[in-house]
PDB file of C-alpha atoms in Angstrom:
ATOM      1  CA  MET A   1      -0.277 -38.572  23.273  1.00  0.00           C
ATOM      2  CA  ASN A   2      -1.921 -41.369  20.761  1.00  0.00           C
ATOM      3  CA  GLY A   3      -2.121 -44.807  21.386  1.00  0.00           C
ATOM      4  CA  GLU A   4      -4.360 -47.452  23.552  1.00  0.00           C
ATOM      5  CA  VAL A   5      -5.751 -45.897  26.793  1.00  0.00           C
ATOM      6  CA  ARG A   6      -7.651 -48.899  28.161  1.00  0.00           C
ATOM      7  CA  PHE A   7      -5.662 -50.587  30.752  1.00  0.00           C
ATOM      8  CA  GLY A   8      -6.737 -54.302  30.128  1.00  0.00           C
ATOM      9  CA  ARG A   9      -5.602 -54.095  26.449  1.00  0.00           C
ATOM     10  CA  MET A  10      -2.223 -52.570  27.254  1.00  0.00           C
ATOM     11  CA  ILE A  11       1.119 -54.015  27.681  1.00  0.00           C
ATOM     12  CA  PRO A  12       3.601 -53.064  30.424  1.00  0.00           C
ATOM     13  CA  GLY A  13       5.647 -50.542  28.141  1.00  0.00           C
ATOM     14  CA  GLU A  14       2.357 -48.802  26.924  1.00  0.00           C
ATOM     15  CA  VAL A  15       1.149 -48.447  30.671  1.00  0.00           C
ATOM     16  CA  VAL A  16       4.506 -47.036  31.787  1.00  0.00           C
ATOM     17  CA  ARG A  17       4.853 -44.607  28.951  1.00  0.00           C
ATOM     18  CA  ARG A  18       1.338 -43.132  29.594  1.00  0.00           C
ATOM     19  CA  ARG A  19       1.637 -43.292  33.368  1.00  0.00           C
ATOM     20  CA  GLU A  20       5.046 -41.314  33.327  1.00  0.00           C
ATOM     21  CA  VAL A  21       3.360 -38.553  31.302  1.00  0.00           C
ATOM     22  CA  CYS A  22       0.086 -38.248  33.579  1.00  0.00           C
ATOM     23  CA  PRO A  23      -0.048 -40.773  36.452  1.00  0.00           C
ATOM     24  CA  VAL A  24      -3.597 -40.737  36.632  1.00  0.00           C
ATOM     25  CA  ALA A  25      -6.137 -43.741  36.394  1.00  0.00           C
ATOM     26  CA  TYR A  26      -9.927 -43.571  36.018  1.00  0.00           C
ATOM     27  CA  LEU A  27     -12.070 -46.386  37.463  1.00  0.00           C
ATOM     28  CA  PRO A  28     -15.527 -46.447  36.046  1.00  0.00           C
ATOM     29  CA  VAL A  29     -18.157 -47.662  38.827  1.00  0.00           C
ATOM     30  CA  GLY A  30     -21.183 -48.619  37.312  1.00  0.00           C
ATOM     31  CA  ALA A  31     -23.918 -51.450  37.504  1.00  0.00           C
ATOM     32  CA  LEU A  32     -26.231 -53.588  35.652  1.00  0.00           C
ATOM     33  CA  GLU A  33     -29.757 -52.462  36.096  1.00  0.00           C
ATOM     34  CA  TRP A  34     -33.066 -52.264  34.359  1.00  0.00           C
ATOM     35  CA  HIS A  35     -33.795 -49.240  32.341  1.00  0.00           C
ATOM     36  CA  GLY A  36     -36.910 -50.110  30.399  1.00  0.00           C
ATOM     37  CA  GLU A  37     -37.098 -51.563  27.184  1.00  0.00           C
ATOM     38  CA  HIS A  38     -35.141 -48.542  25.228  1.00  0.00           C
ATOM     39  CA  LEU A  39     -31.921 -48.620  27.232  1.00  0.00           C
ATOM     40  CA  PRO A  40     -29.324 -51.514  27.913  1.00  0.00           C
ATOM     41  CA  PHE A  41     -28.886 -52.910  31.445  1.00  0.00           C
ATOM     42  CA  GLY A  42     -25.275 -51.929  31.187  1.00  0.00           C
ATOM     43  CA  THR A  43     -26.394 -48.057  31.001  1.00  0.00           C
ATOM     44  CA  ASP A  44     -24.827 -47.166  34.387  1.00  0.00           C
ATOM     45  CA  TYR A  45     -21.401 -48.452  33.187  1.00  0.00           C
ATOM     46  CA  LEU A  46     -21.528 -47.844  29.455  1.00  0.00           C
ATOM     47  CA  THR A  47     -21.731 -44.067  29.987  1.00  0.00           C
ATOM     48  CA  VAL A  48     -18.924 -43.548  32.666  1.00  0.00           C
ATOM     49  CA  GLU A  49     -16.736 -46.181  30.644  1.00  0.00           C
ATOM     50  CA  HIS A  50     -16.991 -43.791  27.630  1.00  0.00           C
ATOM     51  CA  ILE A  51     -16.185 -40.768  29.806  1.00  0.00           C
ATOM     52  CA  SER A  52     -13.171 -42.671  31.251  1.00  0.00           C
ATOM     53  CA  GLU A  53     -11.774 -43.345  27.886  1.00  0.00           C
ATOM     54  CA  ARG A  54     -12.200 -39.955  26.484  1.00  0.00           C
ATOM     55  CA  ALA A  55     -10.743 -38.510  29.770  1.00  0.00           C
ATOM     56  CA  ALA A  56      -7.565 -40.769  29.395  1.00  0.00           C
ATOM     57  CA  ARG A  57      -7.159 -39.497  25.795  1.00  0.00           C
ATOM     58  CA  GLU A  58      -7.902 -35.870  26.096  1.00  0.00           C
ATOM     59  CA  ILE A  59      -6.793 -35.048  29.568  1.00  0.00           C
ATOM     60  CA  GLY A  60      -4.278 -37.975  30.183  1.00  0.00           C
ATOM     61  CA  GLY A  61      -3.939 -41.086  31.959  1.00  0.00           C
ATOM     62  CA  ILE A  62      -5.262 -44.671  31.719  1.00  0.00           C
ATOM     63  CA  ALA A  63      -8.774 -45.846  31.765  1.00  0.00           C
ATOM     64  CA  PHE A  64      -9.377 -48.991  34.029  1.00  0.00           C
ATOM     65  CA  PRO A  65     -12.177 -51.591  33.242  1.00  0.00           C
ATOM     66  CA  PRO A  66     -15.450 -50.776  34.970  1.00  0.00           C
ATOM     67  CA  LEU A  67     -16.814 -52.464  38.015  1.00  0.00           C
ATOM     68  CA  LEU A  68     -20.159 -53.998  37.255  1.00  0.00           C
ATOM     69  CA  TYR A  69     -20.918 -56.464  40.163  1.00  0.00           C
ATOM     70  CA  GLY A  70     -21.397 -56.378  43.843  1.00  0.00           C
ATOM     71  CA  ASP A  71     -23.712 -53.017  44.004  1.00  0.00           C
ATOM     72  CA  VAL A  72     -26.469 -52.951  46.438  1.00  0.00           C
ATOM     73  CA  ARG A  73     -29.259 -54.756  45.161  1.00  0.00           C
ATOM     74  CA  TYR A  74     -31.710 -52.726  47.219  1.00  0.00           C
ATOM     75  CA  TYR A  75     -30.691 -49.800  45.355  1.00  0.00           C
ATOM     76  CA  LEU A  76     -31.585 -50.901  41.651  1.00  0.00           C
ATOM     77  CA  HIS A  77     -34.698 -50.157  39.514  1.00  0.00           C
ATOM     78  CA  ASP A  78     -35.240 -53.582  39.223  1.00  0.00           C
ATOM     79  CA  SER A  79     -36.291 -53.845  42.858  1.00  0.00           C
ATOM     80  CA  ARG A  80     -38.660 -50.716  43.059  1.00  0.00           C
ATOM     81  CA  SER A  81     -42.403 -51.646  44.013  1.00  0.00           C
ATOM     82  CA  GLU A  82     -43.816 -49.163  41.656  1.00  0.00           C
ATOM     83  CA  TRP A  83     -42.046 -50.710  38.594  1.00  0.00           C
ATOM     84  CA  ARG A  84     -42.162 -54.391  39.786  1.00  0.00           C
ATOM     85  CA  ASP A  85     -45.176 -55.693  37.567  1.00  0.00           C
ATOM     86  CA  GLU A  86     -43.758 -54.225  34.385  1.00  0.00           C
ATOM     87  CA  TYR A  87     -40.033 -55.336  34.974  1.00  0.00           C
ATOM     88  CA  THR A  88     -40.932 -59.014  35.912  1.00  0.00           C
ATOM     89  CA  LYS A  89     -43.220 -58.992  32.828  1.00  0.00           C
ATOM     90  CA  GLU A  90     -40.597 -57.898  30.355  1.00  0.00           C
ATOM     91  CA  MET A  91     -38.214 -60.103  32.047  1.00  0.00           C
ATOM     92  CA  ARG A  92     -40.404 -63.156  32.081  1.00  0.00           C
ATOM     93  CA  ILE A  93     -39.175 -63.860  35.642  1.00  0.00           C
ATOM     94  CA  PRO A  94     -41.128 -64.743  39.028  1.00  0.00           C
ATOM     95  CA  HIS A  95     -42.307 -61.519  40.981  1.00  0.00           C
ATOM     96  CA  SER A  96     -40.690 -62.754  43.877  1.00  0.00           C
ATOM     97  CA  TYR A  97     -37.198 -62.378  42.290  1.00  0.00           C
ATOM     98  CA  ALA A  98     -37.886 -58.679  41.875  1.00  0.00           C
ATOM     99  CA  SER A  99     -39.242 -58.293  45.757  1.00  0.00           C
ATOM    100  CA  ALA A 100     -36.368 -60.374  47.298  1.00  0.00           C
ATOM    101  CA  PHE A 101     -34.270 -57.076  47.882  1.00  0.00           C
ATOM    102  CA  PRO A 102     -37.231 -54.567  48.152  1.00  0.00           C
ATOM    103  CA  LEU A 103     -37.002 -50.783  47.186  1.00  0.00           C
ATOM    104  CA  GLU A 104     -40.091 -49.149  48.119  1.00  0.00           C
ATOM    105  CA  ALA A 105     -39.553 -45.345  47.878  1.00  0.00           C
ATOM    106  CA  ASN A 106     -41.581 -42.592  49.282  1.00  0.00           C
ATOM    107  CA  GLU A 107     -41.564 -38.910  50.207  1.00  0.00           C
ATOM    108  CA  ASP A 108     -39.100 -39.175  53.079  1.00  0.00           C
ATOM    109  CA  LYS A 109     -36.593 -42.302  52.387  1.00  0.00           C
ATOM    110  CA  SER A 110     -35.798 -44.753  49.809  1.00  0.00           C
ATOM    111  CA  GLY A 111     -37.246 -47.458  51.954  1.00  0.00           C
ATOM    112  CA  HIS A 112     -34.228 -50.095  51.192  1.00  0.00           C
ATOM    113  CA  THR A 113     -34.333 -51.392  54.673  1.00  0.00           C
ATOM    114  CA  LEU A 114     -37.693 -52.806  54.388  1.00  0.00           C
ATOM    115  CA  PRO A 115     -37.973 -56.308  55.908  1.00  0.00           C
ATOM    116  CA  VAL A 116     -37.747 -59.257  53.541  1.00  0.00           C
ATOM    117  CA  ALA A 117     -38.844 -63.060  53.710  1.00  0.00           C
ATOM    118  CA  PRO A 118     -36.919 -64.477  56.407  1.00  0.00           C
ATOM    119  CA  ASP A 119     -33.891 -66.570  55.459  1.00  0.00           C
ATOM    120  CA  LEU A 120     -33.733 -70.450  56.236  1.00  0.00           C
ATOM    121  CA  GLU A 121     -31.023 -72.127  58.094  1.00  0.00           C
ATOM    122  CA  SER A 122     -27.665 -70.185  58.347  1.00  0.00           C
ATOM    123  CA  VAL A 123     -24.858 -71.592  56.253  1.00  0.00           C
ATOM    124  CA  ARG A 124     -21.001 -71.638  56.952  1.00  0.00           C
ATOM    125  CA  GLU A 125     -20.405 -68.689  54.453  1.00  0.00           C
ATOM    126  CA  PRO A 126     -23.471 -66.739  53.960  1.00  0.00           C
ATOM    127  CA  LEU A 127     -23.846 -64.087  51.074  1.00  0.00           C
ATOM    128  CA  PRO A 128     -24.787 -60.582  51.855  1.00  0.00           C
ATOM    129  CA  PHE A 129     -28.363 -60.391  51.786  1.00  0.00           C
ATOM    130  CA  SER A 130     -29.331 -57.327  53.846  1.00  0.00           C
ATOM    131  CA  SER A 131     -28.906 -53.944  52.667  1.00  0.00           C
ATOM    132  CA  GLY A 132     -26.277 -53.060  55.292  1.00  0.00           C
ATOM    133  CA  GLU A 133     -24.195 -56.402  54.598  1.00  0.00           C
ATOM    134  CA  GLN A 134     -24.465 -55.502  50.811  1.00  0.00           C
ATOM    135  CA  TYR A 135     -23.396 -51.926  51.081  1.00  0.00           C
ATOM    136  CA  ARG A 136     -20.290 -52.916  53.340  1.00  0.00           C
ATOM    137  CA  CYS A 137     -19.480 -55.781  50.633  1.00  0.00           C
ATOM    138  CA  PHE A 138     -19.560 -53.171  47.562  1.00  0.00           C
ATOM    139  CA  VAL A 139     -17.493 -50.691  49.732  1.00  0.00           C
ATOM    140  CA  GLY A 140     -14.646 -53.366  50.401  1.00  0.00           C
ATOM    141  CA  ILE A 141     -14.894 -54.314  46.383  1.00  0.00           C
ATOM    142  CA  ILE A 142     -14.235 -50.792  45.388  1.00  0.00           C
ATOM    143  CA  ALA A 143     -11.527 -50.055  48.121  1.00  0.00           C
ATOM    144  CA  GLN A 144      -9.594 -53.607  47.085  1.00  0.00           C
ATOM    145  CA  THR A 145      -9.856 -52.217  43.608  1.00  0.00           C
ATOM    146  CA  LEU A 146      -8.308 -48.977  44.632  1.00  0.00           C
ATOM    147  CA  LEU A 147      -5.516 -50.802  46.048  1.00  0.00           C
ATOM    148  CA  SER A 148      -5.049 -53.004  43.126  1.00  0.00           C
ATOM    149  CA  ILE A 149      -4.778 -49.863  40.795  1.00  0.00           C
ATOM    150  CA  TYR A 150      -2.078 -48.028  43.240  1.00  0.00           C
ATOM    151  CA  LEU A 151      -0.011 -51.171  42.861  1.00  0.00           C
ATOM    152  CA  TYR A 152       0.285 -50.611  39.156  1.00  0.00           C
ATOM    153  CA  GLY A 153       2.152 -47.250  40.147  1.00  0.00           C
ATOM    154  CA  PHE A 154      -0.559 -44.742  39.766  1.00  0.00           C
ATOM    155  CA  LYS A 155      -0.409 -41.460  41.873  1.00  0.00           C
ATOM    156  CA  VAL A 156      -3.956 -40.303  41.292  1.00  0.00           C
ATOM    157  CA  ILE A 157      -7.157 -42.286  40.754  1.00  0.00           C
ATOM    158  CA  ILE A 158     -10.424 -40.948  39.687  1.00  0.00           C
ATOM    159  CA  LEU A 159     -13.603 -42.717  40.511  1.00  0.00           C
ATOM    160  CA  LEU A 160     -16.664 -42.406  38.111  1.00  0.00           C
ATOM    161  CA  PRO A 161     -19.850 -43.658  39.519  1.00  0.00           C
ATOM    162  CA  GLY A 162     -22.506 -44.075  36.712  1.00  0.00           C
ATOM    163  CA  HIS A 163     -25.287 -45.028  39.089  1.00  0.00           C
ATOM    164  CA  GLY A 164     -26.562 -42.347  41.705  1.00  0.00           C
ATOM    165  CA  PRO A 165     -26.581 -44.804  44.743  1.00  0.00           C
ATOM    166  CA  ASN A 166     -22.965 -45.693  44.033  1.00  0.00           C
ATOM    167  CA  VAL A 167     -21.716 -42.489  45.053  1.00  0.00           C
ATOM    168  CA  GLY A 168     -21.762 -43.219  48.771  1.00  0.00           C
ATOM    169  CA  PRO A 169     -19.975 -46.097  48.374  1.00  0.00           C
ATOM    170  CA  CYS A 170     -17.270 -44.844  46.400  1.00  0.00           C
ATOM    171  CA  LEU A 171     -16.623 -42.152  49.051  1.00  0.00           C
ATOM    172  CA  GLN A 172     -16.546 -44.636  51.617  1.00  0.00           C
ATOM    173  CA  ALA A 173     -14.163 -46.761  49.694  1.00  0.00           C
ATOM    174  CA  GLU A 174     -11.792 -43.865  49.162  1.00  0.00           C
ATOM    175  CA  LYS A 175     -11.408 -43.377  53.197  1.00  0.00           C
ATOM    176  CA  LEU A 176     -11.284 -47.187  53.576  1.00  0.00           C
ATOM    177  CA  TYR A 177      -8.404 -47.568  50.900  1.00  0.00           C
ATOM    178  CA  ALA A 178      -6.606 -44.598  52.662  1.00  0.00           C
ATOM    179  CA  GLU A 179      -6.739 -45.997  55.997  1.00  0.00           C
ATOM    180  CA  ASN A 180      -5.583 -49.308  55.023  1.00  0.00           C
ATOM    181  CA  ALA A 181      -2.768 -47.968  52.845  1.00  0.00           C
ATOM    182  CA  LYS A 182      -1.359 -46.357  55.888  1.00  0.00           C
ATOM    183  CA  ARG A 183      -1.109 -49.701  57.699  1.00  0.00           C
ATOM    184  CA  ARG A 184       1.707 -51.043  55.418  1.00  0.00           C
ATOM    185  CA  GLN A 185       4.940 -48.907  55.039  1.00  0.00           C
ATOM    186  CA  SER A 186       5.305 -50.239  51.637  1.00  0.00           C
ATOM    187  CA  PHE A 187       2.029 -48.620  50.480  1.00  0.00           C
ATOM    188  CA  GLN A 188       3.185 -44.893  51.423  1.00  0.00           C
ATOM    189  CA  PRO A 189       2.169 -42.696  50.201  1.00  0.00           C
ATOM    190  CA  PRO A 190      -1.119 -43.750  48.953  1.00  0.00           C
ATOM    191  CA  ALA A 191      -2.597 -42.378  45.894  1.00  0.00           C
ATOM    192  CA  VAL A 192      -4.676 -39.398  45.848  1.00  0.00           C
ATOM    193  CA  THR A 193      -8.438 -40.200  45.193  1.00  0.00           C
ATOM    194  CA  LYS A 194     -11.369 -38.413  44.043  1.00  0.00           C
ATOM    195  CA  THR A 195     -15.016 -39.266  43.228  1.00  0.00           C
ATOM    196  CA  PHE A 196     -16.291 -37.528  40.138  1.00  0.00           C
ATOM    197  CA  PHE A 197     -20.102 -37.681  39.728  1.00  0.00           C
ATOM    198  CA  TYR A 198     -20.890 -36.439  36.289  1.00  0.00           C
ATOM    199  CA  ILE A 199     -24.731 -36.283  36.844  1.00  0.00           C
ATOM    200  CA  GLU A 200     -23.946 -33.709  39.394  1.00  0.00           C
ATOM    201  CA  VAL A 201     -21.789 -31.645  36.980  1.00  0.00           C
ATOM    202  CA  ALA A 202     -24.714 -31.801  34.485  1.00  0.00           C
ATOM    203  CA  LYS A 203     -27.060 -29.828  36.747  1.00  0.00           C
ATOM    204  CA  GLU A 204     -24.736 -27.008  35.922  1.00  0.00           C
ATOM    205  CA  ILE A 205     -25.971 -26.701  32.447  1.00  0.00           C
ATOM    206  CA  GLU A 206     -29.502 -28.339  32.774  1.00  0.00           C
ATOM    207  CA  PRO A 207     -31.583 -26.640  35.466  1.00  0.00           C
ATOM    208  CA  ARG A 208     -34.310 -29.176  34.948  1.00  0.00           C
ATOM    209  CA  LEU A 209     -32.009 -32.009  36.631  1.00  0.00           C
ATOM    210  CA  ARG A 210     -31.907 -30.008  39.949  1.00  0.00           C
ATOM    211  CA  LYS A 211     -35.673 -30.607  40.368  1.00  0.00           C
ATOM    212  CA  HIS A 212     -35.987 -34.221  41.043  1.00  0.00           C
ATOM    213  CA  TRP A 213     -34.223 -37.493  40.676  1.00  0.00           C
ATOM    214  CA  ILE A 214     -34.233 -39.005  37.272  1.00  0.00           C
ATOM    215  CA  HIS A 215     -34.007 -42.488  35.732  1.00  0.00           C
ATOM    216  CA  ALA A 216     -34.257 -43.883  31.938  1.00  0.00           C
ATOM    217  CA  ASP A 217     -35.201 -40.107  31.111  1.00  0.00           C
ATOM    218  CA  LYS A 218     -34.076 -37.812  28.119  1.00  0.00           C
ATOM    219  CA  TRP A 219     -30.971 -36.874  29.795  1.00  0.00           C
ATOM    220  CA  GLU A 220     -29.713 -40.332  30.563  1.00  0.00           C
ATOM    221  CA  SER A 221     -31.116 -41.695  27.027  1.00  0.00           C
ATOM    222  CA  SER A 222     -29.171 -39.229  25.341  1.00  0.00           C
ATOM    223  CA  ILE A 223     -25.904 -39.959  27.081  1.00  0.00           C
ATOM    224  CA  VAL A 224     -26.346 -43.456  26.217  1.00  0.00           C
ATOM    225  CA  MET A 225     -26.911 -42.498  22.555  1.00  0.00           C
ATOM    226  CA  ALA A 226     -23.795 -40.530  22.399  1.00  0.00           C
ATOM    227  CA  ALA A 227     -21.542 -42.975  24.166  1.00  0.00           C
ATOM    228  CA  ALA A 228     -22.975 -46.063  22.759  1.00  0.00           C
ATOM    229  CA  PRO A 229     -25.592 -45.395  20.101  1.00  0.00           C
ATOM    230  CA  GLU A 230     -26.035 -49.254  19.020  1.00  0.00           C
ATOM    231  CA  THR A 231     -27.522 -50.189  22.413  1.00  0.00           C
ATOM    232  CA  VAL A 232     -30.427 -47.545  22.381  1.00  0.00           C
ATOM    233  CA  HIS A 233     -33.955 -48.320  21.028  1.00  0.00           C
ATOM    234  CA  LEU A 234     -36.133 -45.346  21.362  1.00  0.00           C
ATOM    235  CA  ASP A 235     -38.580 -47.242  18.823  1.00  0.00           C
ATOM    236  CA  ARG A 236     -39.316 -49.327  21.799  1.00  0.00           C
ATOM    237  CA  LEU A 237     -40.888 -46.506  23.739  1.00  0.00           C
ATOM    238  CA  PRO A 238     -44.762 -46.282  23.968  1.00  0.00           C
ATOM    239  CA  LYS A 239     -46.184 -44.531  20.995  1.00  0.00           C
ATOM    240  CA  GLU A 240     -49.238 -43.227  23.088  1.00  0.00           C
ATOM    241  CA  LYS A 241     -48.238 -39.878  24.486  1.00  0.00           C
ATOM    242  CA  LYS A 242     -49.997 -40.379  27.745  1.00  0.00           C
ATOM    243  CA  ALA A 243     -48.281 -43.730  28.244  1.00  0.00           C
ATOM    244  CA  ILE A 244     -45.512 -43.657  30.725  1.00  0.00           C
ATOM    245  CA  PRO A 245     -42.151 -45.077  29.366  1.00  0.00           C
ATOM    246  CA  PRO A 246     -41.180 -48.239  31.763  1.00  0.00           C
ATOM    247  CA  ALA A 247     -38.467 -47.256  34.226  1.00  0.00           C
ATOM    248  CA  TYR A 248     -38.930 -43.832  33.893  1.00  0.00           C
ATOM    249  CA  LEU A 249     -38.889 -41.953  37.220  1.00  0.00           C
ATOM    250  CA  GLY A 250     -40.977 -43.639  40.137  1.00  0.00           C
ATOM    251  CA  ILE A 251     -42.407 -42.919  43.358  1.00  0.00           C
ATOM    252  CA  PRO A 252     -42.965 -40.254  44.850  1.00  0.00           C
ATOM    253  CA  TYR A 253     -43.519 -38.850  41.117  1.00  0.00           C
ATOM    254  CA  LEU A 254     -45.375 -41.791  39.385  1.00  0.00           C
ATOM    255  CA  ASN A 255     -46.413 -45.155  39.412  1.00  0.00           C
ATOM    256  CA  GLU A 256     -46.704 -47.669  36.566  1.00  0.00           C
ATOM    257  CA  HIS A 257     -50.389 -47.959  37.100  1.00  0.00           C
ATOM    258  CA  THR A 258     -51.659 -44.574  37.875  1.00  0.00           C
ATOM    259  CA  GLY A 259     -49.119 -42.069  36.112  1.00  0.00           C
ATOM    260  CA  TYR A 260     -48.047 -38.926  37.307  1.00  0.00           C
ATOM    261  CA  SER A 261     -48.656 -38.068  40.920  1.00  0.00           C
ATOM    262  CA  GLU A 262     -51.283 -35.335  41.539  1.00  0.00           C
ATOM    263  CA  ALA A 263     -49.316 -34.196  44.665  1.00  0.00           C
ATOM    264  CA  HIS A 264     -46.463 -32.973  42.303  1.00  0.00           C
ATOM    265  CA  GLN A 265     -48.442 -31.111  39.359  1.00  0.00           C
ATOM    266  CA  GLU A 266     -45.822 -28.453  39.660  1.00  0.00           C
ATOM    267  CA  LEU A 267     -43.441 -30.885  38.170  1.00  0.00           C
ATOM    268  CA  TRP A 268     -45.617 -32.232  35.378  1.00  0.00           C
ATOM    269  CA  GLU A 269     -44.070 -29.972  32.793  1.00  0.00           C
ATOM    270  CA  ASN A 270     -40.500 -30.951  33.830  1.00  0.00           C
ATOM    271  CA  PHE A 271     -41.550 -34.635  33.586  1.00  0.00           C
ATOM    272  CA  ASP A 272     -42.744 -34.065  30.094  1.00  0.00           C
ATOM    273  CA  ALA A 273     -39.663 -32.173  29.293  1.00  0.00           C
ATOM    274  CA  LEU A 274     -37.325 -35.245  30.391  1.00  0.00           C
ATOM    275  CA  ASP A 275     -39.340 -37.761  28.938  1.00  0.00           C
ATOM    276  CA  PRO A 276     -37.137 -40.244  27.192  1.00  0.00           C
ATOM    277  CA  ARG A 277     -38.991 -40.073  23.811  1.00  0.00           C
ATOM    278  CA  ASN A 278     -37.310 -36.503  23.722  1.00  0.00           C
ATOM    279  CA  ALA A 279     -33.922 -37.875  23.788  1.00  0.00           C
ATOM    280  CA  ASN A 280     -31.131 -37.032  21.155  1.00  0.00           C
ATOM    281  CA  ALA A 281     -27.521 -37.807  20.701  1.00  0.00           C
ATOM    282  CA  ASP A 282     -26.520 -34.274  20.327  1.00  0.00           C
ATOM    283  CA  TYR A 283     -27.916 -33.342  23.666  1.00  0.00           C
ATOM    284  CA  GLY A 284     -26.100 -36.424  25.211  1.00  0.00           C
ATOM    285  CA  LYS A 285     -22.807 -35.273  23.437  1.00  0.00           C
ATOM    286  CA  GLU A 286     -23.233 -31.823  24.879  1.00  0.00           C
ATOM    287  CA  HIS A 287     -23.411 -33.191  28.451  1.00  0.00           C
ATOM    288  CA  ILE A 288     -20.530 -35.449  27.860  1.00  0.00           C
ATOM    289  CA  ASP A 289     -18.337 -32.624  26.429  1.00  0.00           C
ATOM    290  CA  TYR A 290     -18.944 -30.580  29.456  1.00  0.00           C
ATOM    291  CA  ALA A 291     -18.358 -33.216  31.928  1.00  0.00           C
ATOM    292  CA  ILE A 292     -14.849 -33.749  30.360  1.00  0.00           C
ATOM    293  CA  LYS A 293     -14.142 -30.223  30.616  1.00  0.00           C
ATOM    294  CA  ARG A 294     -14.854 -29.975  34.305  1.00  0.00           C
ATOM    295  CA  LEU A 295     -13.182 -33.068  34.839  1.00  0.00           C
ATOM    296  CA  GLY A 296     -10.112 -31.982  33.405  1.00  0.00           C
ATOM    297  CA  GLU A 297     -10.239 -28.815  35.640  1.00  0.00           C
ATOM    298  CA  GLU A 298     -10.512 -31.459  38.626  1.00  0.00           C
ATOM    299  CA  VAL A 299      -7.500 -33.484  37.606  1.00  0.00           C
ATOM    300  CA  ASN A 300      -5.191 -30.652  36.419  1.00  0.00           C
ATOM    301  CA  ALA A 301      -5.898 -29.171  40.124  1.00  0.00           C
ATOM    302  CA  ILE A 302      -4.915 -32.423  41.739  1.00  0.00           C
ATOM    303  CA  LEU A 303      -1.705 -32.868  39.345  1.00  0.00           C
ATOM    304  CA  GLN A 304      -0.760 -29.153  40.404  1.00  0.00           C
ATOM    305  CA  GLU A 305      -0.812 -29.892  44.174  1.00  0.00           C
ATOM    306  CA  ILE A 306       1.021 -33.219  43.546  1.00  0.00           C
ATOM    307  CA  ARG A 307       3.734 -31.359  41.648  1.00  0.00           C
ATOM    308  CA  LYS A 308       4.275 -28.889  44.584  1.00  0.00           C
ATOM    309  CA  ASP A 309       5.113 -31.696  46.723  1.00  0.00           C
TER     310      ASP A 309
END
């Protein structure tokens, strides 16, 4: 079925025609996050926005605008202690901005509950400053968005997190939406929801991704090169081979000042292979194609179950 697939650009008749053929909505859940000098701040939404639009065209359904704001700032690379110097230098902002919601990773935990500078006097309606408050707020934003999409008549909603830490909030938002949909008789039956994390799917065809977490690496850079090529600037990466590309990985694997961790020498070959300077669009397209294939299998299985009822 040809035609527009982006909900924000469609008129009611177009929505109805596509929805009656395939009642599936795709919701990209992204973030605005620093990815070094070579990738855009919108990396984590551009990737899943591209996947959602391709899925709508090739599988069926409609792609909704991505969620960009409200995610937990403690989970952003902007706040990581090991890259804070480079980030604030690139952005020409005070160091205190990056450390306001500190993420200090180590072997055991992400450290996002580290104490921050105390707030001054309370206000009547305080913004969520703690990690727990921000997390709950973000879950609520996603759940409210699911309800909004359901009210446009969709029976299935696929959540597509593009930022690793957004998987948890997506899963919790599914539950929150379902619980609240049951509170009002007019919301019955609620939409079937499913969180599809394309990075996990990529591990099926790229074993290197199973060994450690990634960020601003060859894989992610290649995905963006395939999804939004005009936004990638590999020429901004360090020319010196031993120099670590800004925003690539982090503690416990490396530090912006000291390089790869001696404690993880068994992974150094993997780090070199996934260096963003090795990125290419063909590799990215291969992974996007595979994600669309696997997503299609998930969507078709859900639709078959719905049709049984």
